[in-house]
Tab-separated table of C-alpha atoms in Angstrom:
chain	number	residue	atom	x	y	z
O	1	MET	CA	169.186	-3.291	72.417
O	2	LYS	CA	166.956	-1.073	70.361
O	3	ASN	CA	164.308	-3.616	70.749
O	4	ASN	CA	164.718	-3.508	74.738
O	5	TYR	CA	164.295	0.376	74.612
O	6	LEU	CA	161.251	0.470	72.579
O	7	LEU	CA	159.610	-2.321	74.592
O	8	ILE	CA	160.367	-0.002	77.460
O	9	ILE	CA	159.000	2.855	76.137
O	10	VAL	CA	155.771	1.270	75.156
O	11	LEU	CA	155.290	-0.300	78.426
O	12	THR	CA	155.707	2.953	80.125
O	13	LEU	CA	153.242	4.440	77.750
O	14	VAL	CA	150.696	1.995	78.277
O	15	PHE	CA	151.028	2.089	82.224
O	16	SER	CA	150.543	5.616	82.120
O	17	VAL	CA	147.602	5.606	79.893
O	18	THR	CA	146.073	2.867	82.118
O	19	LYS	CA	146.320	5.229	85.350
O	20	VAL	CA	145.163	8.320	83.677
O	21	PHE	CA	142.125	6.721	82.371
O	22	ALA	CA	141.796	4.396	85.758
O	23	GLN	CA	138.362	4.371	87.210
O	24	PRO	CA	137.715	6.402	90.709
O	25	ALA	CA	138.730	4.151	93.923
O	26	ASN	CA	135.190	4.310	94.693
O	27	ASP	CA	133.782	3.605	91.561
O	28	ASN	CA	131.359	0.948	93.117
O	29	LYS	CA	129.185	0.693	96.302
O	30	THR	CA	131.642	-2.125	97.769
O	31	ASN	CA	134.372	-0.038	97.480
O	32	ALA	CA	133.125	3.050	98.932
O	33	VAL	CA	135.424	5.511	100.586
O	34	GLU	CA	135.136	5.471	104.368
O	35	LEU	CA	134.182	8.988	106.298
O	36	SER	CA	134.181	9.581	110.016
O	37	ASP	CA	134.570	13.182	110.410
O	38	PHE	CA	131.349	14.887	110.827
O	39	ASN	CA	132.164	17.961	112.452
O	40	ASN	CA	132.196	20.638	109.851
O	41	TRP	CA	134.605	18.876	107.511
O	42	CYS	CA	135.238	19.337	103.940
O	43	SER	CA	137.702	17.392	101.669
O	44	ALA	CA	140.074	19.237	99.969
O	45	ASP	CA	139.018	21.049	97.073
O	46	LYS	CA	138.608	18.835	94.029
O	47	ALA	CA	139.177	15.887	96.438
O	48	TYR	CA	137.168	13.608	94.620
O	49	THR	CA	135.992	12.621	91.013
O	50	THR	CA	133.627	10.859	88.809
O	51	ALA	CA	135.958	10.891	85.589
O	52	ASN	CA	136.460	7.587	83.745
O	53	GLY	CA	133.352	6.113	86.641
O	54	THR	CA	130.994	3.544	85.596
O	55	ALA	CA	127.434	3.244	86.693
O	56	ASP	CA	126.327	0.719	89.273
O	57	GLU	CA	123.359	0.436	91.652
O	58	THR	CA	119.701	1.894	90.729
O	59	LYS	CA	118.960	5.440	90.365
O	60	PRO	CA	117.389	7.271	93.152
O	61	ALA	CA	114.155	8.461	92.346
O	62	CYS	CA	114.689	12.438	92.789
O	63	TRP	CA	117.530	12.195	90.048
O	64	ASN	CA	116.588	13.287	86.549
O	65	ASN	CA	118.447	10.348	85.059
O	66	GLY	CA	121.507	8.042	85.712
O	67	PRO	CA	123.368	6.597	87.227
O	68	VAL	CA	126.009	7.465	84.645
O	69	GLN	CA	129.537	7.550	86.637
O	70	ASN	CA	128.578	7.522	90.279
O	71	VAL	CA	130.906	7.103	92.884
O	72	TRP	CA	130.346	6.085	96.855
O	73	PHE	CA	131.032	7.184	100.358
O	74	LYS	CA	129.953	5.306	103.384
O	75	PHE	CA	129.967	6.273	107.047
O	76	ILE	CA	128.336	4.986	110.379
O	77	ALA	CA	126.093	7.414	111.841
O	78	THR	CA	127.043	8.972	115.392
O	79	ASP	CA	123.860	11.188	115.484
O	80	THR	CA	120.648	11.213	114.017
O	81	PHE	CA	121.328	13.941	111.931
O	82	ILE	CA	124.094	14.810	109.010
O	83	LYS	CA	124.349	17.239	106.270
O	84	ALA	CA	126.265	16.374	103.046
O	85	ILE	CA	127.060	18.939	100.682
O	86	VAL	CA	128.685	18.615	97.186
O	87	ARG	CA	130.307	21.489	95.980
O	88	THR	CA	131.622	22.238	92.314
O	89	GLY	CA	132.730	25.409	90.492
O	90	SER	CA	135.227	27.783	91.036
O	91	ASN	CA	138.025	26.272	93.314
O	92	TYR	CA	135.774	23.420	94.335
O	93	GLY	CA	135.592	21.337	91.042
O	94	THR	CA	134.957	20.865	87.492
O	95	MET	CA	131.844	18.452	87.305
O	96	ARG	CA	128.449	19.835	86.627
O	97	TYR	CA	125.246	18.965	87.056
O	98	ALA	CA	125.829	17.054	90.222
O	99	GLN	CA	123.238	14.806	91.991
O	100	MET	CA	123.500	12.912	95.631
O	101	ALA	CA	121.687	10.406	97.751
O	102	ILE	CA	122.036	9.168	101.054
O	103	ILE	CA	121.160	5.554	101.325
O	104	ASP	CA	120.597	3.124	104.345
O	105	ALA	CA	121.851	-0.164	104.511
O	106	SER	CA	118.380	-1.942	103.131
O	107	ASN	CA	118.908	0.477	99.950
O	108	ASN	CA	116.409	2.929	101.050
O	109	VAL	CA	117.059	6.432	99.757
O	110	ILE	CA	116.417	8.695	102.835
O	111	ALA	CA	117.641	11.777	101.250
O	112	CYS	CA	118.069	13.021	97.822
O	113	GLN	CA	118.819	16.137	95.658
O	114	THR	CA	119.348	16.631	92.337
O	115	TYR	CA	121.261	19.581	90.739
O	116	LEU	CA	120.119	23.326	90.805
O	117	GLY	CA	122.660	24.457	87.954
O	118	SER	CA	125.129	23.498	86.224
O	119	THR	CA	127.576	24.272	89.030
O	120	SER	CA	125.542	24.871	92.223
O	121	HIS	CA	126.169	23.335	95.192
O	122	ILE	CA	123.812	20.497	96.224
O	123	VAL	CA	122.665	19.588	99.812
O	124	CYS	CA	121.476	16.481	101.193
O	125	GLN	CA	120.294	16.152	104.872
O	126	THR	CA	118.076	14.057	107.075
O	127	ASN	CA	117.155	13.690	111.073
O	128	ASN	CA	116.406	10.005	110.502
O	129	LEU	CA	119.481	8.310	110.603
O	130	THR	CA	119.792	5.429	112.900
O	131	ILE	CA	123.211	5.691	115.478
O	132	GLY	CA	125.304	3.050	114.695
O	133	GLN	CA	124.304	1.675	111.461
O	134	GLU	CA	125.874	2.205	107.912
O	135	TYR	CA	125.163	4.769	105.338
O	136	HIS	CA	126.005	5.501	101.827
O	137	ILE	CA	126.416	8.417	99.954
O	138	GLU	CA	126.169	8.310	96.401
O	139	VAL	CA	127.076	11.091	93.732
O	140	ASP	CA	126.977	11.450	90.226
O	141	HIS	CA	126.384	14.088	87.377
O	142	ARG	CA	123.380	14.218	84.792
O	143	GLN	CA	123.565	12.122	81.700
O	144	GLY	CA	124.873	14.168	78.726
O	145	ASN	CA	124.988	13.569	75.076
O	146	ASN	CA	127.939	11.093	76.629
O	147	PRO	CA	128.906	10.114	79.752
O	148	TRP	CA	131.638	12.164	80.401
O	149	ASP	CA	129.881	15.380	79.211
O	150	TYR	CA	129.336	16.243	82.834
O	151	SER	CA	132.080	14.274	84.405
O	152	GLY	CA	134.628	16.162	86.802
O	153	ASN	CA	135.981	16.773	90.330
O	154	PHE	CA	134.140	17.993	93.270
O	155	THR	CA	134.551	18.656	96.958
O	156	LEU	CA	132.617	16.620	99.528
O	157	CYS	CA	131.330	18.468	103.115
O	158	LEU	CA	129.720	16.849	106.087
O	159	TYR	CA	128.015	18.644	109.274
O	160	SER	CA	126.555	16.933	111.853
O	161	GLU	CA	124.933	19.980	113.441
O	162	LYS	CA	121.433	21.172	112.474
O	163	ASP	CA	121.604	24.940	111.301
O	164	TYR	CA	118.793	27.366	110.704
O	165	ASP	CA	117.341	24.801	107.851
O	166	TRP	CA	115.628	23.330	110.864
O	167	LYS	CA	112.776	24.822	112.849
O	168	ASP	CA	114.128	23.882	116.118
O	169	HIS	CA	117.472	25.555	115.175
O	170	ALA	CA	116.337	28.637	113.762
């Protein structure tokens, strides 16, 4: 009887540790989280994470290094414009030195941004989407001494309307 209790305790601990150290669901490009709301949408604060992620695909040219623990999102363009923001710091998330890219179906990077500071928000925007085509958003952090040095959670926001960053909407 004691052995049964011991076995149950050990199995519970093993499954708990596996869950704690599990990779994010969108760890690989093939498992990208599908996004469909681009009208001033933000995820819940700290909704996504790079923690325990693994690197896949190649490094976008504007990134200083990586991929390290990249995660993926995908969407079908409903307009030629999209603005994606990764928010970190304070209530938005613990990930530091964020990097992001928007990639088309042929794996061409069409917008790219690397960190401006350890917890700064980063913005990727483009006016060159083809309506009806699928695109991916890749989010990562810079490489530290260890892959997990800068990993953590973040908030993702999407906007479909141009703002004052664009001459025709200034």
